[in-house]
Coordinates of N, CA and C in Angstrom, one line a residue:
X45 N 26.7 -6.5 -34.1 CA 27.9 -6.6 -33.1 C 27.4 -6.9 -31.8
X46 N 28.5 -7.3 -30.8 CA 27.8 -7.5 -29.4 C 27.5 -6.5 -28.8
X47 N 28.2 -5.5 -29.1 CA 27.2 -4.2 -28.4 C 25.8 -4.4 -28.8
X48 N 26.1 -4.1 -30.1 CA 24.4 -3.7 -30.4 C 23.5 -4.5 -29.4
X49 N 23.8 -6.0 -29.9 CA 22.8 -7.1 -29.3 C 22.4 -6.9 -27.9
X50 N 23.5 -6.4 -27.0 CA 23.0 -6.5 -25.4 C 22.3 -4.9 -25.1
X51 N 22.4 -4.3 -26.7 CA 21.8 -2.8 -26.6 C 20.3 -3.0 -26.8
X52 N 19.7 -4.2 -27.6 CA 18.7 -4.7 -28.2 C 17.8 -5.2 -26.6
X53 N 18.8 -6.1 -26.4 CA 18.4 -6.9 -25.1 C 17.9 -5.7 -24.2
X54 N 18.8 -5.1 -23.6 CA 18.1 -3.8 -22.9 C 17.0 -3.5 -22.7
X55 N 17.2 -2.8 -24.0 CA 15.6 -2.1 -24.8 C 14.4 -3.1 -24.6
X56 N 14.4 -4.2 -24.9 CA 13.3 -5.1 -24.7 C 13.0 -5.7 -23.0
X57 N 14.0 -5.7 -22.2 CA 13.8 -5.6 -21.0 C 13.2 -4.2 -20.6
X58 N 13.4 -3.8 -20.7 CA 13.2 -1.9 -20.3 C 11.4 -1.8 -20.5
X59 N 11.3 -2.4 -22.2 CA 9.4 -2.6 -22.9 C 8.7 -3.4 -21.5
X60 N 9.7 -4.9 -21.1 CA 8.7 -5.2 -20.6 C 8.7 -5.3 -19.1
X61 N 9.5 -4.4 -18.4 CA 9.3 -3.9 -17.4 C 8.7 -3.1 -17.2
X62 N 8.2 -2.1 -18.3 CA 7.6 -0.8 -17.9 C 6.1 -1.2 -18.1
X63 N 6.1 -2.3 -19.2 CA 4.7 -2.7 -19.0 C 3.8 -3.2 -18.2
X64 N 4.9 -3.9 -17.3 CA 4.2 -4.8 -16.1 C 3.8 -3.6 -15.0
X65 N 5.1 -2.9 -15.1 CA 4.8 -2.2 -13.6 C 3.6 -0.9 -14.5
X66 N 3.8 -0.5 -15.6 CA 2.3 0.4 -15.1 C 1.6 -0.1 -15.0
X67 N 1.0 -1.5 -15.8 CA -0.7 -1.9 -16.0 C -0.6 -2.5 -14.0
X68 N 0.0 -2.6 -13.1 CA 0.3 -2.5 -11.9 C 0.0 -1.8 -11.0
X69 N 0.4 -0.6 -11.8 CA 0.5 0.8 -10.8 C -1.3 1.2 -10.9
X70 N -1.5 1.3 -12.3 CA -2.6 1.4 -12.6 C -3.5 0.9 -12.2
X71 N -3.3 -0.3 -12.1 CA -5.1 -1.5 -11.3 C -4.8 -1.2 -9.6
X72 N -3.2 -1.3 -9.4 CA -3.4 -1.7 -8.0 C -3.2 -0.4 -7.1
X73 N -2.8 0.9 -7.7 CA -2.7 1.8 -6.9 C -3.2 3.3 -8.0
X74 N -3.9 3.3 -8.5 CA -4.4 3.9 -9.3 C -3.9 5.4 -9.9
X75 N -2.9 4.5 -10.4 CA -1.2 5.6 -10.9 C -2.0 6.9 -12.0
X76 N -1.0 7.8 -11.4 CA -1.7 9.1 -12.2 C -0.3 9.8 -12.5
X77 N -0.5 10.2 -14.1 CA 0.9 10.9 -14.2 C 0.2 12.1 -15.1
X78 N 1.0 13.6 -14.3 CA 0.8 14.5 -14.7 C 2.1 15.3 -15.2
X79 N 2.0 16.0 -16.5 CA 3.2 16.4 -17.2 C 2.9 17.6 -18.0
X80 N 3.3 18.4 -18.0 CA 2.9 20.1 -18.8 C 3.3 20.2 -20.5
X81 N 2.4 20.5 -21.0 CA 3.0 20.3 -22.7 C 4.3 21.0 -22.5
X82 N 5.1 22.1 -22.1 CA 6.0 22.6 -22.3 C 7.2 21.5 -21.3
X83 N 6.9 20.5 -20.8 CA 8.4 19.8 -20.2 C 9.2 19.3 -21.4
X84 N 10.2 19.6 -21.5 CA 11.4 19.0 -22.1 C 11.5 17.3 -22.6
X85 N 11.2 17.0 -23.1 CA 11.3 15.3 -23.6 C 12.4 15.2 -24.4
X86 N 13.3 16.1 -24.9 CA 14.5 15.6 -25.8 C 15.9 16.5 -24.9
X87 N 17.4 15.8 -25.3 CA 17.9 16.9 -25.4 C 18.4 16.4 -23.6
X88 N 19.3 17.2 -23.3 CA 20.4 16.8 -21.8 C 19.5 17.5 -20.7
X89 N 19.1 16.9 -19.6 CA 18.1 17.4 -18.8 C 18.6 16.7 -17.5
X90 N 18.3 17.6 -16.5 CA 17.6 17.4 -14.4 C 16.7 17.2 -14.7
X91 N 16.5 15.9 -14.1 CA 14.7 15.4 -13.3 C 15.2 15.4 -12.1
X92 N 15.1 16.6 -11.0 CA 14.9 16.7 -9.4 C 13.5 16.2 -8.9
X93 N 13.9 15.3 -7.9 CA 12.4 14.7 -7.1 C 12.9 14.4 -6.0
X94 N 11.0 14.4 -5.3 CA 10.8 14.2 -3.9 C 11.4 12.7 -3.6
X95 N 12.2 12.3 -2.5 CA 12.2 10.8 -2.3 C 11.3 10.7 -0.5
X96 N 10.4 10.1 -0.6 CA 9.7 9.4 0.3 C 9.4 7.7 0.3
X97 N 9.2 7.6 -0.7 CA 8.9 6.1 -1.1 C 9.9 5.0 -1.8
X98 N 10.1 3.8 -1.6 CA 11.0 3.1 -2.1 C 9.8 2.5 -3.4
X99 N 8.9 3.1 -3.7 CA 8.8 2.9 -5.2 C 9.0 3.8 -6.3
X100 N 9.3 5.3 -5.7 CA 9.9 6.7 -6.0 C 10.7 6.5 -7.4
X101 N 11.6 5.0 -7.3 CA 12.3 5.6 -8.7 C 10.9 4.6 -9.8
X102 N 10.8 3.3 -9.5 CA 10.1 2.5 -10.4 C 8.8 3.4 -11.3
X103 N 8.1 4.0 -10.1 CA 6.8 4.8 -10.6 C 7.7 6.1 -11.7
X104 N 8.7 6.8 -11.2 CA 9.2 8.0 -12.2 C 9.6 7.1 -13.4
X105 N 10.3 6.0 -13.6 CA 10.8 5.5 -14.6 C 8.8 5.3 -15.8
X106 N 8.3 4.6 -14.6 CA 6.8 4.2 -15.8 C 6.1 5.7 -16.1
X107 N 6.6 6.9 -15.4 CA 6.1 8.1 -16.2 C 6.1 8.0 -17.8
X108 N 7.4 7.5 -18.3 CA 7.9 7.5 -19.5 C 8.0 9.1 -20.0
X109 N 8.3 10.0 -19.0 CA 9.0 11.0 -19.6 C 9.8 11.6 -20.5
X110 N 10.8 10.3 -20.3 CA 11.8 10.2 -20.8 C 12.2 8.6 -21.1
X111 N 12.7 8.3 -22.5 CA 13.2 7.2 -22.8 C 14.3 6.5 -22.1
X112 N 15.4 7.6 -22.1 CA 17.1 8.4 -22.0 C 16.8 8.3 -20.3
X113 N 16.3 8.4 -19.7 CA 16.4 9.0 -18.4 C 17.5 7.4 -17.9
X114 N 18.4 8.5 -16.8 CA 19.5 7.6 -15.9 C 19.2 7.9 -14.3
X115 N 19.4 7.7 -13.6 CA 18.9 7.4 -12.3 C 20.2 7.3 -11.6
X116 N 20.7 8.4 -11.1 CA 21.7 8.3 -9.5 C 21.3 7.9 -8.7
X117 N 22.0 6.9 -8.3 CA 21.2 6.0 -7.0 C 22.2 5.6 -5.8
X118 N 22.4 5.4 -4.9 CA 22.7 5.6 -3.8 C 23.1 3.4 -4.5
X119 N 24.4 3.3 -4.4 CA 25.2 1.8 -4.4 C 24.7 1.0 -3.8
X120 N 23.8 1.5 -2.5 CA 23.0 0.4 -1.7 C 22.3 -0.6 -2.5
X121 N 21.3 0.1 -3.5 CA 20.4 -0.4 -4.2 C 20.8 -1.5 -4.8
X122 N 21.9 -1.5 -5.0 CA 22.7 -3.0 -5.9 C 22.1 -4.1 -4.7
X123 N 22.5 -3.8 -3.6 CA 22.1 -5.4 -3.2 C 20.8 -5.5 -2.7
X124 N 19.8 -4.8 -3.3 CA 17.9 -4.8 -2.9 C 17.7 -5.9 -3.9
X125 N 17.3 -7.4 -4.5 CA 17.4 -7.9 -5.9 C 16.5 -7.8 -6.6
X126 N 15.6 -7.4 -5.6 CA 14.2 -6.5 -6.8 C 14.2 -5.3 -7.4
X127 N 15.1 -4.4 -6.7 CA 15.2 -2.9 -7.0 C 16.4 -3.5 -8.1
X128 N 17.2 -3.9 -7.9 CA 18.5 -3.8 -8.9 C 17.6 -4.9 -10.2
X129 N 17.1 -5.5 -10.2 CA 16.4 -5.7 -11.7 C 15.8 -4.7 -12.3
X130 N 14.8 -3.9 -11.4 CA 14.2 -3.0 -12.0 C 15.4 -2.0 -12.5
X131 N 16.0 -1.8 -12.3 CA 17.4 -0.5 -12.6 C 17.8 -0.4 -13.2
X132 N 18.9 -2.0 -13.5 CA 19.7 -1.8 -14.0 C 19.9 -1.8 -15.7
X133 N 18.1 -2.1 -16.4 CA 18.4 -1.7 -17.4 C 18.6 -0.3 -18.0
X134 N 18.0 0.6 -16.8 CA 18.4 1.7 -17.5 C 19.7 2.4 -16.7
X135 N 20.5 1.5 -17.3 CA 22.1 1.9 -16.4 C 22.2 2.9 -15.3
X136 N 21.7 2.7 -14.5 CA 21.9 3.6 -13.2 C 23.5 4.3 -12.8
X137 N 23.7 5.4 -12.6 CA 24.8 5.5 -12.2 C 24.9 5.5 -10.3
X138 N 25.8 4.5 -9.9 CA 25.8 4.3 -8.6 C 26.7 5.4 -7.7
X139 N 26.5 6.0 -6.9 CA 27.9 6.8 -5.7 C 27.7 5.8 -4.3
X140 N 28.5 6.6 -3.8 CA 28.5 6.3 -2.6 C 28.3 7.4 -1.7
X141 N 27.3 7.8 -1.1 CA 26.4 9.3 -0.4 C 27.7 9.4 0.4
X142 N 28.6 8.8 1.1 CA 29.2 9.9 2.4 C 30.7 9.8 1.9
X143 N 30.9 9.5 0.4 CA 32.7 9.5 -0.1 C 32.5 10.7 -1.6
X144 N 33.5 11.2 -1.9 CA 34.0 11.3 -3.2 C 33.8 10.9 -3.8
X145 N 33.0 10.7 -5.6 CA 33.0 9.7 -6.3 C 33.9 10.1 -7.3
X146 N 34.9 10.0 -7.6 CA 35.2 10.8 -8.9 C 35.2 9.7 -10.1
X147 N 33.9 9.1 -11.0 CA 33.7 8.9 -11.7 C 32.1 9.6 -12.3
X148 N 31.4 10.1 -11.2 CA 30.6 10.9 -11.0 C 30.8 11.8 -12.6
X149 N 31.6 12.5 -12.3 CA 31.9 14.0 -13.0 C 31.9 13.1 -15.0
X150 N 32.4 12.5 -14.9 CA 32.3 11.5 -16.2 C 31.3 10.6 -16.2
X151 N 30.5 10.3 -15.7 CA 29.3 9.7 -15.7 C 28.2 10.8 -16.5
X152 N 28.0 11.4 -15.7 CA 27.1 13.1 -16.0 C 27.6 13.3 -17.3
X153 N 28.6 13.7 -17.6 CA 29.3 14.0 -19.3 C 28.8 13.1 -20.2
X154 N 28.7 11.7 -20.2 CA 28.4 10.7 -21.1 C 27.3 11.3 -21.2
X155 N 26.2 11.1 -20.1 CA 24.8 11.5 -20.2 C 24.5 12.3 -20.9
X156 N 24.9 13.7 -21.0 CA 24.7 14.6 -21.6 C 24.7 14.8 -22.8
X157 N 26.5 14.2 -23.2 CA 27.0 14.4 -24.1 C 25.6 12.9 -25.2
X158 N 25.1 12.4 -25.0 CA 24.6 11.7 -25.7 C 23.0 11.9 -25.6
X159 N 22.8 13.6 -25.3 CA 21.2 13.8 -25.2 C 20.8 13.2 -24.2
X160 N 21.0 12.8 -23.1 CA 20.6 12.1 -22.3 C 19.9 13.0 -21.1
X161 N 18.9 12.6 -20.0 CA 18.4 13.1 -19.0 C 18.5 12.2 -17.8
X162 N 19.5 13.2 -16.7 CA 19.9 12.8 -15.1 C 18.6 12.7 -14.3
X163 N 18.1 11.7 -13.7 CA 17.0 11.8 -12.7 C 18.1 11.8 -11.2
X164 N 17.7 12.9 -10.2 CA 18.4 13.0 -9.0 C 17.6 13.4 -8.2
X165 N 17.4 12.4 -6.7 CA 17.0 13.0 -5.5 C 18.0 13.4 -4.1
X166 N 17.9 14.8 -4.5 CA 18.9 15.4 -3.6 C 18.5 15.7 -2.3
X167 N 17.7 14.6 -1.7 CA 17.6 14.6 -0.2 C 18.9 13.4 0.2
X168 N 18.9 12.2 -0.8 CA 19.7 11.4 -0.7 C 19.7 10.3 -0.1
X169 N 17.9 10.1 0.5 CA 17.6 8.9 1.3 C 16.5 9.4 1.2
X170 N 15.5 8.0 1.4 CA 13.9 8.3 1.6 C 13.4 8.9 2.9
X171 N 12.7 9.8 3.0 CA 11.8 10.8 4.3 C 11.5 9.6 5.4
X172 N 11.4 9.9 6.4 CA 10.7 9.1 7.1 C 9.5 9.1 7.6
X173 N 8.8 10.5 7.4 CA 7.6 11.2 7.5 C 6.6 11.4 6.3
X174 N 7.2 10.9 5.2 CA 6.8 11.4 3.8 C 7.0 12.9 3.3
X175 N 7.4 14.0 4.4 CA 7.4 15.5 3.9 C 8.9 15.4 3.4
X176 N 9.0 16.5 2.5 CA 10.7 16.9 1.9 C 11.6 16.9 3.0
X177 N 12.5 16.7 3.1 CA 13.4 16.6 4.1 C 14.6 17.5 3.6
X178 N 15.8 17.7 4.3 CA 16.7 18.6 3.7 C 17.6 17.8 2.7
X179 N 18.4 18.5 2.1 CA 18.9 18.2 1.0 C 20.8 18.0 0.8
X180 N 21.0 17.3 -0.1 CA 22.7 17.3 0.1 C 23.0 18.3 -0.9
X181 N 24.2 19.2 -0.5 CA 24.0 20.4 -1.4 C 25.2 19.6 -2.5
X182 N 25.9 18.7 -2.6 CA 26.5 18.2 -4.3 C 25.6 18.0 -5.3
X183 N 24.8 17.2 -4.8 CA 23.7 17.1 -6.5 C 23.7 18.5 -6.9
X184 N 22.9 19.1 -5.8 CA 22.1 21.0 -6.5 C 23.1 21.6 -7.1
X185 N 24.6 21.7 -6.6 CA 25.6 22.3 -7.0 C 26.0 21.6 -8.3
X186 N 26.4 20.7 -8.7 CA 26.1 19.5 -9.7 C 25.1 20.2 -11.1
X187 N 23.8 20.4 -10.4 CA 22.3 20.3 -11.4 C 23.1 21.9 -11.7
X188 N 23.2 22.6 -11.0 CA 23.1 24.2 -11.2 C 24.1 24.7 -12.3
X189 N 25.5 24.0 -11.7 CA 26.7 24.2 -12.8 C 26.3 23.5 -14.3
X190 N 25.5 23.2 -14.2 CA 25.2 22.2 -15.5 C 24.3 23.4 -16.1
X191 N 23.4 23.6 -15.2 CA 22.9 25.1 -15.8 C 23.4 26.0 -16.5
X192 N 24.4 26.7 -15.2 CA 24.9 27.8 -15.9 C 25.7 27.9 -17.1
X193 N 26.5 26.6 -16.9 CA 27.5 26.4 -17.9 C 27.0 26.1 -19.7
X194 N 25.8 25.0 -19.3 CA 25.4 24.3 -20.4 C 24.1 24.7 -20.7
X195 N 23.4 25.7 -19.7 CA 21.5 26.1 -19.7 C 20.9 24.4 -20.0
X196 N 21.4 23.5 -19.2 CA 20.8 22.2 -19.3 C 19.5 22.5 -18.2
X197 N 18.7 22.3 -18.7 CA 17.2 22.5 -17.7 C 17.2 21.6 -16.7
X198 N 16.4 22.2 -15.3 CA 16.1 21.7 -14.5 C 14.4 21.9 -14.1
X199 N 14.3 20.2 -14.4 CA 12.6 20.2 -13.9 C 12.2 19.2 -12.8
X200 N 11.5 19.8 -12.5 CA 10.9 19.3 -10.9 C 9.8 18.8 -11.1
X201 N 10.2 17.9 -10.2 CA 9.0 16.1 -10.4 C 8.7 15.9 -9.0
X202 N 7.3 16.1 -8.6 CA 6.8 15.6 -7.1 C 6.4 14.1 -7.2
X203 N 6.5 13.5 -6.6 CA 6.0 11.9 -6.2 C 5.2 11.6 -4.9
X204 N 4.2 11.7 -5.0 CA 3.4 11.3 -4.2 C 3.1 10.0 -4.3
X205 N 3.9 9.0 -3.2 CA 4.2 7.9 -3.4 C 4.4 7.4 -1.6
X206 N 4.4 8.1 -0.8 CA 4.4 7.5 0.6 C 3.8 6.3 0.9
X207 N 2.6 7.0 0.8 CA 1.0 6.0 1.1 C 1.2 4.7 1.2
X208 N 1.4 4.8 -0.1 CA 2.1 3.4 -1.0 C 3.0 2.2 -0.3
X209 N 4.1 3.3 -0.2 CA 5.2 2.5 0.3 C 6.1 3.1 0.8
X210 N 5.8 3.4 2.4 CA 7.2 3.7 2.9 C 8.2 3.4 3.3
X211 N 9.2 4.0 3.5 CA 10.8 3.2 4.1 C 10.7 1.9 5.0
X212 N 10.9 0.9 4.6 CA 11.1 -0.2 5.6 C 10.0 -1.2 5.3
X213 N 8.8 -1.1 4.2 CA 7.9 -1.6 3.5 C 8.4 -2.4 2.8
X214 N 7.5 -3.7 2.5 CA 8.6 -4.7 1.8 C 7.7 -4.6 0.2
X215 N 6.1 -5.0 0.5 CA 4.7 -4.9 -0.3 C 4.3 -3.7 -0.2
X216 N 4.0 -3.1 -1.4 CA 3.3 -1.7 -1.7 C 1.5 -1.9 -0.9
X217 N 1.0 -0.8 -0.8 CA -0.3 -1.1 -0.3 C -1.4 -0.6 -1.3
X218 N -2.8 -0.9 -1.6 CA -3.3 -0.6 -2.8 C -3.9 1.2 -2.3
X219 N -2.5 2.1 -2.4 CA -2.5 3.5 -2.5 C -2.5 4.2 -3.3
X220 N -2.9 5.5 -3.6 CA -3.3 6.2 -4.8 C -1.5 6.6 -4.9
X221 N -0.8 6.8 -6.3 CA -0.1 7.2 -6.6 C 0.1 8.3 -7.5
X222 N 0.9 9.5 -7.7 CA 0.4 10.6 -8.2 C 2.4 11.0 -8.5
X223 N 2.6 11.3 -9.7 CA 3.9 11.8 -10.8 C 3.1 13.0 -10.8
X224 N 3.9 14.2 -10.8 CA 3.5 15.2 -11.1 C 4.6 16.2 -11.5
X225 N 5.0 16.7 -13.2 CA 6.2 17.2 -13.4 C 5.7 18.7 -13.3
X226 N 6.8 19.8 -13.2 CA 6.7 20.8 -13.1 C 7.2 21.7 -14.4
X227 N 7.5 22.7 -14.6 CA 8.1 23.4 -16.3 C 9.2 23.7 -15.2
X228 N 10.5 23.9 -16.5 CA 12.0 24.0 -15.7 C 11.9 25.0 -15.2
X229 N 13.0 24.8 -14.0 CA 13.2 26.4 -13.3 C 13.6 26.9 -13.6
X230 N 13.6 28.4 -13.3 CA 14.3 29.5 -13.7 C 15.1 30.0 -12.7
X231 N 16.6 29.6 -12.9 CA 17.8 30.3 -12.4 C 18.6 31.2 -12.9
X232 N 18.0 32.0 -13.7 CA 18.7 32.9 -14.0 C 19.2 33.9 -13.3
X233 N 18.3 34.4 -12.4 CA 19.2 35.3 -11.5 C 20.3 35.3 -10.7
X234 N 20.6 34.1 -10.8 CA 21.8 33.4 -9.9 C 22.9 33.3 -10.9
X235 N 23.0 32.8 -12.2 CA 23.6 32.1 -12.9 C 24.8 33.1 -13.1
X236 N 24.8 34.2 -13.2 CA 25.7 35.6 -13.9 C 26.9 35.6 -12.1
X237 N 26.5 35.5 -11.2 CA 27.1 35.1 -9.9 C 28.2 34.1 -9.6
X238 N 29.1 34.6 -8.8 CA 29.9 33.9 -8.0 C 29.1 33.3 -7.1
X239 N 29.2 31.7 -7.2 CA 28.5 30.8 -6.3 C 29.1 30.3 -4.8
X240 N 28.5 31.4 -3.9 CA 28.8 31.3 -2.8 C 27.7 30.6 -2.2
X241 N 28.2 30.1 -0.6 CA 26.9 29.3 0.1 C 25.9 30.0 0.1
X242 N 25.7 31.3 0.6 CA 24.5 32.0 0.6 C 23.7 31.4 -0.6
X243 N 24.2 31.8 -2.2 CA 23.3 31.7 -3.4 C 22.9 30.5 -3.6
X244 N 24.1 29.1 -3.0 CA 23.8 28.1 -3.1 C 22.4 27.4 -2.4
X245 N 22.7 28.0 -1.4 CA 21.2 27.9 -0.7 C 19.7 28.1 -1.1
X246 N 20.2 30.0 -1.5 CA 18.8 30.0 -2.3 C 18.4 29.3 -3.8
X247 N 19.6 29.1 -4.8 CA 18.9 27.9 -5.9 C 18.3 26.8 -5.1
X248 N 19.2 26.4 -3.9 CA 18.4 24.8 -3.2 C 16.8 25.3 -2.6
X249 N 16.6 26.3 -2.0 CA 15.4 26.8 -1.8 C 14.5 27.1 -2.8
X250 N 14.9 27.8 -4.2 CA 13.9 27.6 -5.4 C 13.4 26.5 -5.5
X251 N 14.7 25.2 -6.0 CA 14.2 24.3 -6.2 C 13.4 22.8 -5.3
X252 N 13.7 23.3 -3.9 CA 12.7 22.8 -3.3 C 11.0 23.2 -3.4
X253 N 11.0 24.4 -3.2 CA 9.9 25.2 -3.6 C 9.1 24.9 -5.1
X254 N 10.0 24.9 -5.7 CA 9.4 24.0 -7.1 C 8.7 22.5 -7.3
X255 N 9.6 21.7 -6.4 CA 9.1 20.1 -6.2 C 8.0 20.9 -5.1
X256 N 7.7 21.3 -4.3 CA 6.7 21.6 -2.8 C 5.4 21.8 -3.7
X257 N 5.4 22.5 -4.7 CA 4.0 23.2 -5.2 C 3.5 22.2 -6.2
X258 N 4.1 20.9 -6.4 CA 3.9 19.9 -7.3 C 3.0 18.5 -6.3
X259 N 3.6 18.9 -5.0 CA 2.9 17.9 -3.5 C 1.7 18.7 -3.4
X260 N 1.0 17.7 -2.1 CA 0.1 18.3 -1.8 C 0.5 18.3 -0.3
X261 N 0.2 18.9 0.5 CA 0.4 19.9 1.6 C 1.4 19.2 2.8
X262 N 0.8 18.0 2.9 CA 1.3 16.9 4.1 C 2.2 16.1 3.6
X263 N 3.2 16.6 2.5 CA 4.2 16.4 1.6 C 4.9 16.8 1.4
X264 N 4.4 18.4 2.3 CA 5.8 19.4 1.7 C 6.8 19.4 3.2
X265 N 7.8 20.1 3.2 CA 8.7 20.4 4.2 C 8.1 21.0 5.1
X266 N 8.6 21.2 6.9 CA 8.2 21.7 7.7 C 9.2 23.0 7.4
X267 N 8.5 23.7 8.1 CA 8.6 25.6 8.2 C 10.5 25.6 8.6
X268 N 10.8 24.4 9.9 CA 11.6 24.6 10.0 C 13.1 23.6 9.8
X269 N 12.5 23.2 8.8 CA 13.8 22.3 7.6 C 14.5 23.2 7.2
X270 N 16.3 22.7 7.4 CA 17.0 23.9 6.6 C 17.0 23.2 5.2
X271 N 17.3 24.1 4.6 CA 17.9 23.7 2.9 C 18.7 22.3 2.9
X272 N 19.8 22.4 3.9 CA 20.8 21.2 3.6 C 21.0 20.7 4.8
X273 N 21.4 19.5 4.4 CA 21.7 18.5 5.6 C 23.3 19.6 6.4
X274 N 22.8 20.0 7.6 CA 24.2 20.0 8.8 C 25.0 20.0 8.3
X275 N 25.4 18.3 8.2 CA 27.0 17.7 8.5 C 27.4 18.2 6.5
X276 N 26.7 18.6 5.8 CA 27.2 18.9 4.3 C 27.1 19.9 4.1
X277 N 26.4 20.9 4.7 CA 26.2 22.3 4.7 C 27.1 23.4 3.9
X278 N 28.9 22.8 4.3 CA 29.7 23.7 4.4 C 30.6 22.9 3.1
X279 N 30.4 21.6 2.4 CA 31.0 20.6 1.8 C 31.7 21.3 0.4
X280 N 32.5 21.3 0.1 CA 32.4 21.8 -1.0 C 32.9 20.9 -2.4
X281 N 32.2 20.9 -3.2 CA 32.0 19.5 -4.2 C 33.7 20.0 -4.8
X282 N 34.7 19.0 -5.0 CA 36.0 19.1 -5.3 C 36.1 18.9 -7.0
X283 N 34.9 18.8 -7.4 CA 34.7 18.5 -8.9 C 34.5 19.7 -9.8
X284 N 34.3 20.7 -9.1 CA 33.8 22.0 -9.5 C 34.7 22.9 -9.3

């Protein structure tokens, strides 16, 4: 059928993009992926990560963590024409960071519902310093309720990927690059709870804390980063 066929096509775009960009990553910035026998490879999953680099998603995709993995991406990306080839075979789902999406909430469902794993960077833009920066509290509220509802795991993925290429970089530079996944978090103590801002904060503080100990030092957040961006602080996702 023509599904199948542009399902085929995909697939074989997807082989040989992943092959160019590791043997890439590999000679020219000497890609390193680190992954714990116990990370989840099958099955409806959060991949939460650091965003500092505009090669942040390319390098997480050549992890090959995950086959299934989908990529929430900030709509911008459509008009980058390098970034949107690399993407778009593994269907990215696009929002718009400062509106409503309400196809969002049915996006995520498909995912799931078909074994699938969400990759999301809940800072929402690349660092300009390379350290964690604060966070938009929809994704986390998003990843959490997925938790509690479904115990869909959440695992934390550091990207040490600055060096490389930071915001406003057009050519990567021949920099050490480093994937580093963590084992899912444990939110259980939260999950039995009414999700007020208070708790909301502290799941967003675990799970920052979780991506932090996956960086290395001049990667992590300063002392005095809040959890969430200000102006979203108080937002409350209309989906939930």
């Amino acid at each position: 059928t023509k599904f199948t066929a542009k399902k085929i096509v995909k697939s074989k775009i997807r082989t040989i993009i992943l092959r160019f960009t590791i043997l890439f990553l590999k000679i020219y910035n000497r890609y390193e992926v680190i992954i714990p026998d116990k990370t989840p490879r099958k099955g409806p999953a959060w991949i939460i990560f650091n965003h500092s680099s505009t090669a942040d998603v390319p390098v997480l995709l050549a992890s090959k963590l995950r086959d299934d993995l989908v990529i929430i991406t900030a709509k911008g990306v459509q008009e980058n024409v390098f970034l949107n080839i690399i993407y778009k075979p593994w269907n990215p789902i696009y929002v718009d960071q400062f509106k409503y999406n309400p196809h969002l909430s049915n996006s995520i469902d498909s995912t799931f519902s078909s074994s699938g794993a969400l990759a999301l960077a809940p800072e929402g833009t690349r660092s300009l310093n390379g350290r964690i920066s604060s966070f938009r509290s929809g994704g986390i509220r998003r990843a959490f309720n997925s938790y509690v509802k479904d115990k869909t795991p959440i695992i934390p993925c550091g990207i040490d990927a600055y060096d490389a290429m930071p915001k406003g970089r057009i050519l990567p530079r021949p920099k050490k690059i480093v994937v580093k996944y963590g084992k899912p978090i444990d939110l259980s103590m939260w999950s039995e709870k009414e999700l007020t801002q208070e708790i909301l904060e502290d799941v967003g503080k675990k799970i920052r804390d979780s991506i932090e100990l996956l960086l290395p030092e001049n990667r992590r957040s300063l002392p005095d980063t809040p959890i969430f961006k200000k102006s979203l602080k108080k937002m409350v996702d209309s989906s939930t």
